[in-house]
Each structure stands twice: as C-alpha cells, then as structure tokens.
mmCIF file of C-alpha atoms in Angstrom:
data_model
loop_
_atom_site.group_PDB
_atom_site.id
_atom_site.type_symbol
_atom_site.label_atom_id
_atom_site.label_comp_id
_atom_site.label_asym_id
_atom_site.label_seq_id
_atom_site.Cartn_x
_atom_site.Cartn_y
_atom_site.Cartn_z
ATOM 1 C CA MET A 1 -12.137 23.920 -91.806
ATOM 2 C CA GLN A 2 -9.868 20.786 -91.189
ATOM 3 C CA SER A 3 -6.834 23.188 -91.811
ATOM 4 C CA ALA A 4 -7.903 25.840 -89.246
ATOM 5 C CA ALA A 5 -8.464 22.983 -86.563
ATOM 6 C CA LEU A 6 -5.107 21.536 -87.216
ATOM 7 C CA ARG A 7 -3.483 24.993 -86.830
ATOM 8 C CA ALA A 8 -5.244 25.441 -83.517
ATOM 9 C CA LEU A 9 -4.181 22.140 -82.459
ATOM 10 C CA GLY A 10 -0.706 22.846 -83.398
ATOM 11 C CA CYS A 11 -0.606 26.249 -81.711
ATOM 12 C CA GLY A 12 -2.014 24.740 -78.532
ATOM 13 C CA SER A 13 0.668 22.077 -78.431
ATOM 14 C CA VAL A 14 3.624 24.439 -79.124
ATOM 15 C CA ALA A 15 2.107 26.491 -75.928
ATOM 16 C CA LEU A 16 1.959 23.404 -73.952
ATOM 17 C CA LEU A 17 5.536 22.307 -75.163
ATOM 18 C CA GLY A 18 6.834 25.852 -74.113
ATOM 19 C CA ALA A 19 5.198 25.673 -70.566
ATOM 20 C CA LEU A 20 6.670 22.252 -70.018
ATOM 21 C CA ALA A 21 10.278 23.083 -71.088
ATOM 22 C CA ALA A 22 9.805 26.065 -68.793
ATOM 23 C CA ALA A 23 8.964 23.898 -65.943
ATOM 24 C CA ALA A 24 11.667 21.341 -66.487
ATOM 25 C CA LEU A 25 14.219 24.118 -66.762
ATOM 26 C CA LEU A 26 13.238 25.443 -63.347
ATOM 27 C CA LEU A 27 13.359 21.991 -61.910
ATOM 28 C CA VAL A 28 16.882 21.639 -63.235
ATOM 29 C CA LEU A 29 18.096 25.176 -61.854
ATOM 30 C CA THR A 30 16.690 24.277 -58.524
ATOM 31 C CA PRO A 31 19.449 24.138 -55.511
ATOM 32 C CA ALA A 32 21.538 20.952 -55.861
ATOM 33 C CA LYS A 33 22.560 19.013 -52.870
ATOM 34 C CA ASP A 34 25.656 16.926 -52.319
ATOM 35 C CA ALA A 35 25.265 13.303 -52.508
ATOM 36 C CA ALA A 36 28.011 10.735 -51.118
ATOM 37 C CA LEU A 37 29.186 8.057 -53.181
ATOM 38 C CA PRO A 38 29.465 4.645 -51.628
ATOM 39 C CA ALA A 39 32.888 4.250 -49.857
ATOM 40 C CA ARG A 40 35.327 2.034 -51.894
ATOM 41 C CA ASN A 41 36.626 -1.204 -50.202
ATOM 42 C CA LYS A 42 40.456 -1.315 -49.109
ATOM 43 C CA TYR A 43 42.402 -4.479 -48.735
ATOM 44 C CA GLY A 44 44.890 -5.928 -46.207
ATOM 45 C CA LEU A 45 47.331 -8.789 -46.245
ATOM 46 C CA VAL A 46 48.354 -10.569 -43.138
ATOM 47 C CA PHE A 47 50.803 -13.501 -42.868
ATOM 48 C CA ASP A 48 50.484 -15.751 -40.050
ATOM 49 C CA ALA A 49 54.169 -17.183 -39.673
ATOM 50 C CA GLY A 50 53.284 -19.946 -37.256
ATOM 51 C CA SER A 51 55.628 -22.578 -35.715
ATOM 52 C CA THR A 52 54.236 -25.513 -38.089
ATOM 53 C CA HIS A 53 53.426 -23.445 -41.302
ATOM 54 C CA THR A 54 52.637 -19.972 -42.742
ATOM 55 C CA ALA A 55 49.210 -18.786 -43.926
ATOM 56 C CA LEU A 56 48.280 -15.701 -45.831
ATOM 57 C CA TYR A 57 44.967 -14.007 -45.128
ATOM 58 C CA ILE A 58 43.536 -11.449 -47.484
ATOM 59 C CA TYR A 59 40.976 -9.125 -45.830
ATOM 60 C CA ARG A 60 38.710 -6.222 -47.122
ATOM 61 C CA TRP A 61 36.876 -3.545 -45.421
ATOM 62 C CA ARG A 62 35.092 -0.092 -46.224
ATOM 63 C CA ALA A 63 37.396 2.736 -46.214
ATOM 64 C CA ASP A 64 35.212 4.929 -44.320
ATOM 65 C CA LYS A 65 35.221 2.578 -41.245
ATOM 66 C CA GLU A 66 33.113 2.674 -38.047
ATOM 67 C CA ASN A 67 34.127 4.603 -35.054
ATOM 68 C CA GLY A 68 37.654 4.449 -36.172
ATOM 69 C CA THR A 69 37.851 0.730 -36.876
ATOM 70 C CA GLY A 70 37.116 -1.383 -39.977
ATOM 71 C CA ILE A 71 34.265 -3.764 -40.625
ATOM 72 C CA VAL A 72 36.663 -6.617 -41.855
ATOM 73 C CA SER A 73 35.686 -9.578 -43.839
ATOM 74 C CA GLN A 74 37.990 -12.449 -45.074
ATOM 75 C CA VAL A 75 38.273 -12.692 -48.695
ATOM 76 C CA GLU A 76 40.538 -15.532 -49.179
ATOM 77 C CA THR A 77 43.449 -17.706 -47.478
ATOM 78 C CA CYS A 78 46.235 -19.198 -48.794
ATOM 79 C CA THR A 79 48.521 -21.812 -46.948
ATOM 80 C CA ALA A 80 52.340 -21.633 -47.805
ATOM 81 C CA ALA A 81 53.905 -25.079 -48.910
ATOM 82 C CA GLY A 82 56.355 -26.340 -46.451
ATOM 83 C CA PRO A 83 56.869 -25.779 -42.576
ATOM 84 C CA GLY A 84 56.866 -22.662 -40.507
ATOM 85 C CA ILE A 85 59.632 -20.070 -41.454
ATOM 86 C CA SER A 86 61.488 -20.925 -38.231
ATOM 87 C CA SER A 87 62.131 -24.119 -39.906
ATOM 88 C CA TYR A 88 64.497 -22.293 -42.385
ATOM 89 C CA ALA A 89 67.082 -21.453 -40.022
ATOM 90 C CA ASP A 90 69.610 -22.977 -42.093
ATOM 91 C CA ASP A 91 68.134 -22.023 -45.380
ATOM 92 C CA PRO A 92 66.919 -18.311 -44.996
ATOM 93 C CA ALA A 93 66.137 -18.136 -48.675
ATOM 94 C CA GLY A 94 63.879 -20.968 -48.670
ATOM 95 C CA ALA A 95 61.732 -19.067 -45.955
ATOM 96 C CA GLY A 96 61.161 -16.196 -48.483
ATOM 97 C CA ALA A 97 60.619 -18.430 -51.546
ATOM 98 C CA SER A 98 57.834 -20.350 -49.797
ATOM 99 C CA LEU A 99 55.650 -16.967 -49.569
ATOM 100 C CA LYS A 100 55.675 -16.355 -53.387
ATOM 101 C CA PRO A 101 52.780 -18.748 -54.472
ATOM 102 C CA CYS A 102 50.387 -17.077 -51.874
ATOM 103 C CA LEU A 103 51.504 -13.638 -52.752
ATOM 104 C CA ASP A 104 50.979 -14.532 -56.494
ATOM 105 C CA LYS A 105 47.382 -15.481 -55.646
ATOM 106 C CA ALA A 106 46.674 -12.257 -53.663
ATOM 107 C CA MET A 107 47.817 -10.304 -56.698
ATOM 108 C CA GLU A 108 45.142 -12.104 -58.740
ATOM 109 C CA ILE A 109 42.518 -11.090 -56.015
ATOM 110 C CA ILE A 110 43.348 -7.391 -55.113
ATOM 111 C CA PRO A 111 42.614 -4.998 -58.013
ATOM 112 C CA ALA A 112 45.980 -3.772 -59.626
ATOM 113 C CA GLU A 113 45.132 -0.065 -58.961
ATOM 114 C CA GLN A 114 44.955 -0.753 -55.446
ATOM 115 C CA GLN A 115 47.850 -3.089 -54.701
ATOM 116 C CA GLN A 116 50.577 -0.472 -53.918
ATOM 117 C CA GLU A 117 48.435 0.979 -51.262
ATOM 118 C CA THR A 118 47.579 -2.629 -49.673
ATOM 119 C CA PRO A 119 49.049 -2.673 -46.144
ATOM 120 C CA THR A 120 50.992 -5.895 -45.821
ATOM 121 C CA TYR A 121 52.100 -7.386 -42.430
ATOM 122 C CA LEU A 122 53.953 -10.503 -41.488
ATOM 123 C CA GLY A 123 53.412 -11.736 -37.911
ATOM 124 C CA ALA A 124 55.399 -14.633 -36.421
ATOM 125 C CA THR A 125 54.405 -16.519 -33.296
ATOM 126 C CA ALA A 126 56.089 -18.886 -30.950
ATOM 127 C CA GLY A 127 58.341 -20.664 -33.353
ATOM 128 C CA MET A 128 60.218 -17.615 -34.229
ATOM 129 C CA ARG A 129 60.342 -16.559 -30.736
ATOM 130 C CA LEU A 130 62.129 -19.709 -29.893
ATOM 131 C CA LEU A 131 64.546 -19.330 -32.646
ATOM 132 C CA ARG A 132 65.292 -15.735 -31.644
ATOM 133 C CA GLU A 133 66.176 -16.812 -28.326
ATOM 134 C CA GLN A 134 68.192 -19.775 -29.626
ATOM 135 C CA ASN A 135 69.922 -17.993 -32.429
ATOM 136 C CA SER A 136 69.131 -14.264 -33.014
ATOM 137 C CA THR A 137 71.424 -14.121 -36.009
ATOM 138 C CA LYS A 138 69.656 -16.831 -37.644
ATOM 139 C CA ALA A 139 66.231 -15.176 -36.857
ATOM 140 C CA GLN A 140 67.331 -12.050 -38.383
ATOM 141 C CA GLN A 141 68.400 -13.605 -41.489
ATOM 142 C CA VAL A 142 65.139 -15.301 -41.929
ATOM 143 C CA PHE A 143 63.298 -12.104 -41.503
ATOM 144 C CA ALA A 144 65.523 -10.470 -43.928
ATOM 145 C CA GLU A 145 64.734 -13.084 -46.607
ATOM 146 C CA VAL A 146 61.184 -12.779 -46.135
ATOM 147 C CA ALA A 147 61.061 -8.952 -46.197
ATOM 148 C CA LYS A 148 63.052 -9.112 -49.400
ATOM 149 C CA THR A 149 60.468 -11.537 -50.773
ATOM 150 C CA ILE A 150 57.510 -9.655 -50.016
ATOM 151 C CA GLY A 151 59.256 -6.276 -51.127
ATOM 152 C CA GLU A 152 59.423 -7.680 -54.610
ATOM 153 C CA TYR A 153 55.837 -7.347 -54.945
ATOM 154 C CA PRO A 154 53.537 -4.174 -55.469
ATOM 155 C CA VAL A 155 52.262 -3.815 -51.974
ATOM 156 C CA GLU A 156 52.946 -1.458 -48.990
ATOM 157 C CA PHE A 157 55.003 -3.863 -46.935
ATOM 158 C CA ARG A 158 54.769 -2.589 -43.142
ATOM 159 C CA GLY A 159 57.268 -5.053 -41.636
ATOM 160 C CA ALA A 160 57.739 -8.480 -40.222
ATOM 161 C CA GLN A 161 57.609 -8.701 -36.427
ATOM 162 C CA VAL A 162 57.650 -11.416 -33.699
ATOM 163 C CA LEU A 163 54.265 -11.082 -31.856
ATOM 164 C CA THR A 164 54.497 -11.557 -28.078
ATOM 165 C CA GLY A 165 52.363 -14.368 -26.496
ATOM 166 C CA ASN A 166 50.125 -11.623 -25.026
ATOM 167 C CA GLU A 167 49.508 -10.123 -28.430
ATOM 168 C CA GLU A 168 48.828 -13.436 -30.053
ATOM 169 C CA GLY A 169 46.250 -13.939 -27.469
ATOM 170 C CA SER A 170 44.599 -10.528 -27.477
ATOM 171 C CA PHE A 171 44.365 -10.593 -31.211
ATOM 172 C CA GLY A 172 42.716 -14.064 -31.255
ATOM 173 C CA TRP A 173 40.350 -12.796 -28.540
ATOM 174 C CA ILE A 174 39.434 -9.930 -31.026
ATOM 175 C CA SER A 175 38.847 -12.303 -33.706
ATOM 176 C CA VAL A 176 36.378 -14.586 -32.042
ATOM 177 C CA ASN A 177 34.300 -11.877 -30.577
ATOM 178 C CA PHE A 178 34.128 -10.085 -33.892
ATOM 179 C CA LEU A 179 32.778 -12.770 -35.582
ATOM 180 C CA LEU A 180 30.392 -13.758 -32.652
ATOM 181 C CA GLU A 181 29.047 -10.052 -33.191
ATOM 182 C CA THR A 182 29.894 -9.392 -29.511
ATOM 183 C CA LEU A 183 31.900 -6.212 -30.254
ATOM 184 C CA ILE A 184 29.584 -4.646 -32.692
ATOM 185 C CA LYS A 185 26.817 -5.898 -34.700
ATOM 186 C CA CYS A 186 24.220 -4.348 -37.418
ATOM 187 C CA SER A 187 20.718 -3.837 -35.946
ATOM 188 C CA LEU A 188 17.492 -4.273 -37.916
ATOM 189 C CA THR A 189 17.607 -0.661 -38.647
ATOM 190 C CA GLY A 190 20.791 -0.793 -40.290
ATOM 191 C CA THR A 191 22.930 0.962 -37.580
ATOM 192 C CA TRP A 192 25.981 -0.280 -35.813
ATOM 193 C CA ILE A 193 25.241 -1.151 -32.141
ATOM 194 C CA HIS A 194 27.718 -2.449 -29.302
ATOM 195 C CA PRO A 195 26.262 -5.366 -27.602
ATOM 196 C CA PRO A 196 26.487 -5.466 -23.904
ATOM 197 C CA ALA A 197 29.618 -6.627 -22.337
ATOM 198 C CA GLU A 198 28.125 -9.776 -20.888
ATOM 199 C CA ASP A 199 28.129 -11.180 -24.381
ATOM 200 C CA VAL A 200 31.733 -10.863 -24.620
ATOM 201 C CA VAL A 201 33.538 -14.421 -24.817
ATOM 202 C CA GLY A 202 36.884 -15.771 -23.723
ATOM 203 C CA ALA A 203 39.275 -17.330 -26.168
ATOM 204 C CA LEU A 204 41.610 -20.302 -25.820
ATOM 205 C CA ASP A 205 44.138 -20.927 -28.358
ATOM 206 C CA LEU A 206 46.721 -24.131 -28.815
ATOM 207 C CA GLY A 207 49.323 -23.561 -31.032
ATOM 208 C CA GLY A 208 52.575 -25.415 -32.135
ATOM 209 C CA ALA A 209 54.728 -23.875 -29.424
ATOM 210 C CA SER A 210 52.513 -22.040 -27.087
ATOM 211 C CA THR A 211 49.137 -21.895 -25.724
ATOM 212 C CA GLN A 212 46.991 -18.928 -24.811
ATOM 213 C CA ILE A 213 44.128 -17.841 -22.510
ATOM 214 C CA THR A 214 42.284 -14.443 -23.058
ATOM 215 C CA PHE A 215 39.021 -13.154 -21.309
ATOM 216 C CA LEU A 216 37.465 -9.962 -20.090
ATOM 217 C CA PRO A 217 37.741 -10.365 -16.411
ATOM 218 C CA GLY A 218 35.083 -9.224 -13.921
ATOM 219 C CA THR A 219 37.657 -7.482 -11.786
ATOM 220 C CA PRO A 220 40.433 -5.111 -12.229
ATOM 221 C CA ILE A 221 43.790 -7.032 -13.564
ATOM 222 C CA GLU A 222 46.562 -6.680 -10.806
ATOM 223 C CA GLU A 223 49.559 -8.120 -12.860
ATOM 224 C CA SER A 224 50.252 -5.533 -15.545
ATOM 225 C CA SER A 225 52.111 -8.051 -17.633
ATOM 226 C CA THR A 226 48.685 -10.032 -18.042
ATOM 227 C CA GLY A 227 46.602 -7.126 -19.089
ATOM 228 C CA ALA A 228 46.034 -5.305 -22.330
ATOM 229 C CA LEU A 229 43.984 -2.305 -23.303
ATOM 230 C CA LEU A 230 42.112 -2.332 -26.506
ATOM 231 C CA ARG A 231 40.022 0.300 -28.175
ATOM 232 C CA LEU A 232 37.811 -1.071 -30.736
ATOM 233 C CA TYR A 233 34.653 0.600 -32.497
ATOM 234 C CA GLY A 234 34.811 3.348 -30.213
ATOM 235 C CA ALA A 235 34.838 1.344 -26.854
ATOM 236 C CA ASN A 236 37.442 0.242 -24.386
ATOM 237 C CA TYR A 237 38.307 -3.101 -23.315
ATOM 238 C CA SER A 238 40.447 -4.090 -20.391
ATOM 239 C CA ILE A 239 41.155 -7.922 -21.038
ATOM 240 C CA TYR A 240 43.413 -10.637 -19.303
ATOM 241 C CA THR A 241 45.588 -12.555 -21.597
ATOM 242 C CA HIS A 242 48.567 -14.928 -20.959
ATOM 243 C CA SER A 243 50.845 -17.041 -23.256
ATOM 244 C CA TYR A 244 52.198 -20.214 -21.943
ATOM 245 C CA LEU A 245 55.402 -20.912 -24.006
ATOM 246 C CA CYS A 246 56.388 -24.336 -24.774
ATOM 247 C CA TYR A 247 53.148 -25.734 -23.797
ATOM 248 C CA GLY A 248 51.908 -25.844 -27.467
ATOM 249 C CA GLU A 249 51.599 -29.129 -29.280
ATOM 250 C CA LYS A 250 55.027 -29.141 -31.085
ATOM 251 C CA GLN A 251 56.926 -28.237 -27.902
ATOM 252 C CA ALA A 252 54.830 -30.540 -25.812
ATOM 253 C CA LEU A 253 56.094 -33.377 -28.143
ATOM 254 C CA LYS A 254 59.651 -32.307 -27.744
ATOM 255 C CA MET A 255 59.397 -32.699 -23.818
ATOM 256 C CA LEU A 256 57.654 -36.134 -24.030
ATOM 257 C CA VAL A 257 58.836 -37.874 -27.167
ATOM 258 C CA ALA A 258 61.637 -39.722 -25.416
ATOM 259 C CA SER A 259 58.975 -41.648 -23.504
ATOM 260 C CA LEU A 260 55.782 -41.433 -25.475
ATOM 261 C CA HIS A 261 56.994 -41.273 -29.058
ATOM 262 C CA GLN A 262 53.855 -39.650 -30.004
ATOM 263 C CA ALA A 263 52.728 -36.002 -31.091
ATOM 264 C CA PHE A 264 50.139 -33.503 -30.289
ATOM 265 C CA SER A 265 47.495 -31.330 -32.349
ATOM 266 C CA GLY A 266 45.388 -28.254 -31.460
ATOM 267 C CA LEU A 267 42.349 -28.263 -29.421
ATOM 268 C CA TYR A 268 39.770 -28.426 -32.101
ATOM 269 C CA HIS A 269 41.601 -30.825 -34.308
ATOM 270 C CA SER A 270 42.498 -33.134 -31.346
ATOM 271 C CA LEU A 271 38.924 -33.613 -30.511
ATOM 272 C CA HIS A 272 37.270 -33.227 -33.796
ATOM 273 C CA LEU A 273 38.686 -36.570 -34.976
ATOM 274 C CA LEU A 274 36.948 -38.458 -32.175
ATOM 275 C CA ASN A 275 33.601 -36.337 -33.037
ATOM 276 C CA LEU A 276 33.886 -34.488 -29.270
ATOM 277 C CA THR A 277 33.514 -30.938 -30.585
ATOM 278 C CA GLY A 278 29.627 -30.630 -30.288
ATOM 279 C CA GLY A 279 29.295 -29.728 -26.774
ATOM 280 C CA GLN A 280 29.160 -33.245 -25.348
ATOM 281 C CA PRO A 281 29.347 -33.676 -21.519
ATOM 282 C CA LEU A 282 32.605 -34.085 -20.054
ATOM 283 C CA SER A 283 31.941 -37.719 -18.780
ATOM 284 C CA LEU A 284 31.239 -38.802 -22.612
ATOM 285 C CA VAL A 285 34.573 -37.034 -23.708
ATOM 286 C CA ASN A 286 36.347 -38.878 -21.091
ATOM 287 C CA ALA A 287 34.820 -42.251 -21.816
ATOM 288 C CA THR A 288 35.176 -41.809 -25.807
ATOM 289 C CA ILE A 289 38.921 -40.906 -25.443
ATOM 290 C CA GLY A 290 39.509 -43.709 -22.860
ATOM 291 C CA GLN A 291 38.070 -46.217 -25.050
ATOM 292 C CA PHE A 292 40.053 -45.001 -28.046
ATOM 293 C CA CYS A 293 43.323 -44.960 -26.322
ATOM 294 C CA THR A 294 42.637 -48.492 -25.129
ATOM 295 C CA SER A 295 41.881 -49.802 -28.684
ATOM 296 C CA THR A 296 44.198 -52.002 -30.744
ATOM 297 C CA TRP A 297 45.865 -50.444 -33.819
ATOM 298 C CA GLU A 298 44.020 -52.718 -36.156
ATOM 299 C CA LYS A 299 40.578 -51.751 -34.844
ATOM 300 C CA VAL A 300 41.601 -47.968 -34.869
ATOM 301 C CA GLN A 301 42.613 -48.401 -38.637
ATOM 302 C CA GLN A 302 39.314 -49.916 -39.250
ATOM 303 C CA GLU A 303 37.136 -47.349 -37.567
ATOM 304 C CA PHE A 304 39.132 -44.337 -39.363
ATOM 305 C CA PRO A 305 39.973 -45.939 -42.863
ATOM 306 C CA THR A 306 40.339 -42.158 -44.441
ATOM 307 C CA VAL A 307 42.691 -40.833 -41.632
ATOM 308 C CA SER A 308 46.328 -40.703 -42.142
ATOM 309 C CA ARG A 309 48.735 -43.275 -40.066
ATOM 310 C CA ILE A 310 50.492 -40.340 -38.493
ATOM 311 C CA GLN A 311 47.360 -38.588 -37.504
ATOM 312 C CA LEU A 312 45.912 -41.878 -36.112
ATOM 313 C CA ARG A 313 49.181 -42.452 -34.231
ATOM 314 C CA ASP A 314 49.076 -39.027 -32.508
ATOM 315 C CA ALA A 315 45.454 -38.903 -31.774
ATOM 316 C CA CYS A 316 45.322 -40.508 -28.303
ATOM 317 C CA ALA A 317 48.181 -38.248 -27.084
ATOM 318 C CA ALA A 318 46.768 -35.399 -28.848
ATOM 319 C CA SER A 319 43.322 -35.657 -27.402
ATOM 320 C CA THR A 320 44.603 -36.638 -23.657
ATOM 321 C CA TYR A 321 46.912 -33.392 -23.947
ATOM 322 C CA ALA A 322 44.172 -31.405 -24.836
ATOM 323 C CA LEU A 323 41.730 -32.721 -22.136
ATOM 324 C CA THR A 324 44.625 -32.404 -19.356
ATOM 325 C CA LEU A 325 45.285 -28.902 -20.539
ATOM 326 C CA LEU A 326 41.749 -27.754 -20.177
ATOM 327 C CA LEU A 327 41.044 -29.592 -16.906
ATOM 328 C CA GLN A 328 44.169 -29.360 -15.015
ATOM 329 C CA GLY A 329 45.784 -26.161 -16.702
ATOM 330 C CA PHE A 330 42.889 -23.881 -17.374
ATOM 331 C CA ARG A 331 40.832 -25.347 -14.464
ATOM 332 C CA PHE A 332 37.594 -26.179 -16.353
ATOM 333 C CA ASN A 333 35.335 -28.682 -14.633
ATOM 334 C CA HIS A 334 32.016 -30.804 -15.412
ATOM 335 C CA THR A 335 29.947 -27.539 -15.165
ATOM 336 C CA THR A 336 31.895 -25.088 -17.037
ATOM 337 C CA TRP A 337 33.119 -27.800 -19.504
ATOM 338 C CA LEU A 338 29.610 -27.036 -21.401
ATOM 339 C CA ASN A 339 30.765 -23.451 -21.835
ATOM 340 C CA ILE A 340 33.408 -24.471 -24.157
ATOM 341 C CA ARG A 341 32.675 -24.055 -27.931
ATOM 342 C CA PHE A 342 35.612 -25.864 -30.266
ATOM 343 C CA ALA A 343 35.688 -23.860 -33.514
ATOM 344 C CA ARG A 344 38.136 -23.890 -36.433
ATOM 345 C CA GLN A 345 35.740 -21.346 -38.208
ATOM 346 C CA VAL A 346 32.980 -18.869 -37.466
ATOM 347 C CA THR A 347 30.631 -17.941 -39.912
ATOM 348 C CA GLY A 348 32.992 -19.267 -42.630
ATOM 349 C CA VAL A 349 35.856 -17.218 -41.464
ATOM 350 C CA ASP A 350 39.079 -18.828 -39.923
ATOM 351 C CA VAL A 351 39.318 -18.206 -36.135
ATOM 352 C CA GLY A 352 42.956 -17.093 -35.350
ATOM 353 C CA TRP A 353 44.862 -14.029 -34.437
ATOM 354 C CA THR A 354 45.266 -12.583 -37.967
ATOM 355 C CA LEU A 355 41.741 -11.027 -38.133
ATOM 356 C CA GLY A 356 41.974 -9.308 -34.762
ATOM 357 C CA TYR A 357 45.551 -8.108 -35.926
ATOM 358 C CA MET A 358 43.991 -6.701 -39.106
ATOM 359 C CA LEU A 359 40.993 -5.127 -37.024
ATOM 360 C CA ASN A 360 43.361 -3.583 -34.673
ATOM 361 C CA LEU A 361 45.666 -2.141 -37.309
ATOM 362 C CA THR A 362 42.763 -0.404 -39.143
ATOM 363 C CA ASN A 363 42.582 2.030 -36.205
ATOM 364 C CA MET A 364 45.824 3.304 -37.665
ATOM 365 C CA ILE A 365 45.014 3.423 -41.057
ATOM 366 C CA PRO A 366 43.191 6.820 -41.809
ATOM 367 C CA SER A 367 39.604 6.626 -42.907
ATOM 368 C CA GLU A 368 38.564 7.927 -46.173
ATOM 369 C CA ILE A 369 35.946 10.562 -46.608
ATOM 370 C CA PRO A 370 33.473 9.319 -49.355
ATOM 371 C CA GLN A 371 33.645 11.131 -52.432
ATOM 372 C CA SER A 372 30.451 13.136 -53.161
ATOM 373 C CA VAL A 373 28.820 14.415 -56.412
ATOM 374 C CA VAL A 374 26.615 17.354 -56.741
ATOM 375 C CA GLY A 375 23.010 16.491 -57.994
ATOM 376 C CA LEU A 376 19.124 17.221 -57.772
ATOM 377 C CA GLN A 377 16.981 15.734 -55.105
ATOM 378 C CA ARG A 378 15.327 12.440 -56.280
ATOM 379 C CA SER A 379 11.943 13.912 -56.393
ATOM 380 C CA ASN A 380 13.096 16.793 -58.813
ATOM 381 C CA TRP A 381 14.913 14.290 -61.131
ATOM 382 C CA ILE A 382 11.722 12.316 -61.386
ATOM 383 C CA ALA A 383 9.537 15.233 -61.873
ATOM 384 C CA ALA A 384 11.913 16.672 -64.521
ATOM 385 C CA THR A 385 12.245 13.141 -66.301
ATOM 386 C CA VAL A 386 8.313 12.968 -66.675
ATOM 387 C CA LEU A 387 8.280 16.481 -68.109
ATOM 388 C CA LEU A 388 11.053 15.660 -70.630
ATOM 389 C CA ALA A 389 9.295 12.534 -71.867
ATOM 390 C CA THR A 390 6.046 14.593 -72.190
ATOM 391 C CA MET A 391 8.008 17.069 -74.240
ATOM 392 C CA LEU A 392 9.125 14.318 -76.457
ATOM 393 C CA ILE A 393 5.812 13.032 -77.072
ATOM 394 C CA LEU A 394 4.452 16.519 -77.855
ATOM 395 C CA THR A 395 7.339 17.165 -80.379
ATOM 396 C CA PHE A 396 6.457 13.933 -82.115
ATOM 397 C CA CYS A 397 2.788 14.828 -82.345
ATOM 398 C CA LEU A 398 3.734 18.354 -83.633
ATOM 399 C CA LEU A 399 5.856 16.705 -86.337
ATOM 400 C CA THR A 400 3.120 14.641 -87.179
ATOM 401 C CA LEU A 401 0.587 17.337 -87.462
ATOM 402 C CA THR A 402 3.070 19.396 -89.597
ATOM 403 C CA CYS A 403 3.284 16.407 -92.138
ATOM 404 C CA CYS A 404 -0.369 16.273 -91.962
ATOM 405 C CA ARG A 405 -0.874 19.802 -93.076
ATOM 406 C CA LYS A 406 1.520 19.602 -95.921
ATOM 407 C CA SER A 407 -0.066 16.454 -97.185
ATOM 408 C CA SER A 408 -3.525 18.484 -96.897
ATOM 409 C CA SER A 409 -2.157 21.541 -98.763
ATOM 410 C CA ALA A 410 -0.457 19.429 -101.500
ATOM 411 C CA TYR A 411 -4.127 17.650 -102.017
ATOM 412 C CA VAL A 412 -5.956 20.995 -102.231
ATOM 413 C CA SER A 413 -3.508 22.495 -104.727
ATOM 414 C CA LEU A 414 -3.942 19.538 -107.001
#
C-alpha cells in the first residue's frame, strides 16, 4: 500500500515537473527586446596656461550627452609648479617640463584603455597673448615644447592655442551658469530641462593680465566684436563679452609699481582676505578696506598672523584695485553691488574658463550610441526564475522518493 502511494506521488510529481519545464521553455522562447546598457564615461583634459601659473583640469561626461552637449563634471585639478608658460620665453624646454607632474597624475586617474582617446587641449590666455605680441618667435618655441611634452603621453592631443579675450570671457560665462544650473538642470522626474533665460547670470573675471565681463544682454548687440553666439544643450545664447587686456592684476602692477611698489590679486582673493565676499553692503566694504589700508604694518601682522608677508603687503592695493574696477570700470553702485557673488568654486568645482571650454568642445565630439543587449522582459525573467526554482525543488523531492522506494524494497526482500 505504501509503495503504491509513493509510485502515485512520484508520477504526479513527474507530470507537474514536465508542465513547469514546458512553461519555463515558453517564457524563454517569447520575443526578446533590446536593452540599452549604461553609457560609458569619457574623459577630457584642459590645461589653463594663465599668466601666473598653469593648471590641469580633468573632466568626465557620459558618452551619450544631452542634446549634443556633455554633462561635464570635474574629476580632479592639478596646479603645475612654477610660473605660467609665458615666463619660460628664454627657457622653452622648462615650460614643457613643468607640465609632466600633472600629466602623470592624469594618467593615474584615467583608465589605461581610454587614455588614447582622451581629448587634450591647452589654452593660453593673456600672458601668452602679450608674449606673442612682443616676440612671436619665442611664443612659438614655448608652444612647440609644450606640444612635444604632451605628445609623449598616450592622449589625443588636439593642440595648444592662445584664447582671445572674448573666448576666455565666453567660456567663463558658460562655466558659471552650468554650475549654477541656469543652462540645464535635472528635474524631479529625472529629465533634463532648460531654466528660463531670466535665471542666467553674468560673469566677471580678473586674471593676471586681463579682466573680462560677460552677460546675456536684454537688447541686440550692435558691436559684432563684443558678441558671441553659443549653442548649448540645444539652445542658442547670444552673449555680450569683452576683455580688457593689461587690466589684470599682473599688468596693473607693472603700470603702477614705479609709484606704488605693490601688487594686485584677483577679485575673489582680493576681498576674501578681508572677509568681504559674503554679500556685505558696499558701505561696509568701503569702510573695511579703508580701515585696513590705514592700519600700521605691525597691527596688520598681528591681525593676520598666518598670512604671508607678500600677500599682506599687496592686500591694500589689491582690494582697492578690485573695488575701483567694479565701481568705476564696470559701473556697479550701492544697489547693484548686492547682485555680485564672489566665488572661487561652485558646488566644489573651480570657476574658470576651462569647464566652459570643455563643455563647448563636447559639441564637436561625436556622441556614442549606448551598447545594447537582447534580453527578456523583467516580468518574464521573474516568472522563469520562479518556475525553475520550483522544478529544482520537485527534482529534489523525486530523488528523495526514489531513495525511499529503494529502501522500502530492500526491507521487504529481507
């Protein structure tokens, strides 16, 4: 009787197992759909060859981009030792050698299999503009040594160039607005949207040899030399941008050093030392700078014990020059002063022309279509997995029953 029951149970299990196997087979044979794999990351390198120093910025973006423009993020930055490359006019090989430590660092960050396809650029600003005007042969020699050094690394070097002042201003404007999410931002639903044009902000930049002002004007630009047309994330922007050569900190020093014997630093750093970059009213800024500039050297050293002597020596002239440039040069007043935001970084990313340069260049780097795989729909995979698990359990039960039947037969025969 027990043996007959076991046989009946075994037959039922075999039938159920067959039915489940057939169902799982049907699920696997159902039409499959293409599934896109996540887009891989791409990398780009931009050297900012400024008048006072050179810095390398390492950027990354998804290869599929958004309306033709990459969503770029800063991975790392590296400041080269020594002065800007324009200072190596009499030692061109030194300009190239100064870039090697930063290139070595980049090779440690970028995956080896992607290094040869990593676009690499060097953009020189006002320092090299001036050197090219003074001695074009020496400028060419510096660029040749820089290109030679970068060419020794497994990257896709796309050349070194001197940026015009308007290009520097335009790319800086792109950087600021991209970081503030006024060009494009991710909505709560996960889609990319364009904020209204009213959210776009202007950008001011004080460099070593020039200063730039860039903004989106409310009226058409009459002077073509001060206009630039940009296309970013599928939208067009007609901006006003102008660069004032020789009004940067370093060149201003050269014009005034005979009488002042002092130096100047950029807008943010000039006012940051006196804690004036937090949106204080203009009256307080004026009073603070005036009090600092009339203090004795001994008092200044006591109040800023950790600041270098050179920076303290230059602080009065630097902050005064920055204030004069903003008020008398760019015509800010007590009311519009409150619209200025002094920043060295936005969301942890350096503010400068290099990010905007990389964003603009991604328009010319072809998008990559994400690789796809053929697979079942998620619901089919779940159902097939459950059926296969059930089949395994039933198989185990059948094996157990078989063993029990053999044991029972052996006992009866004894």
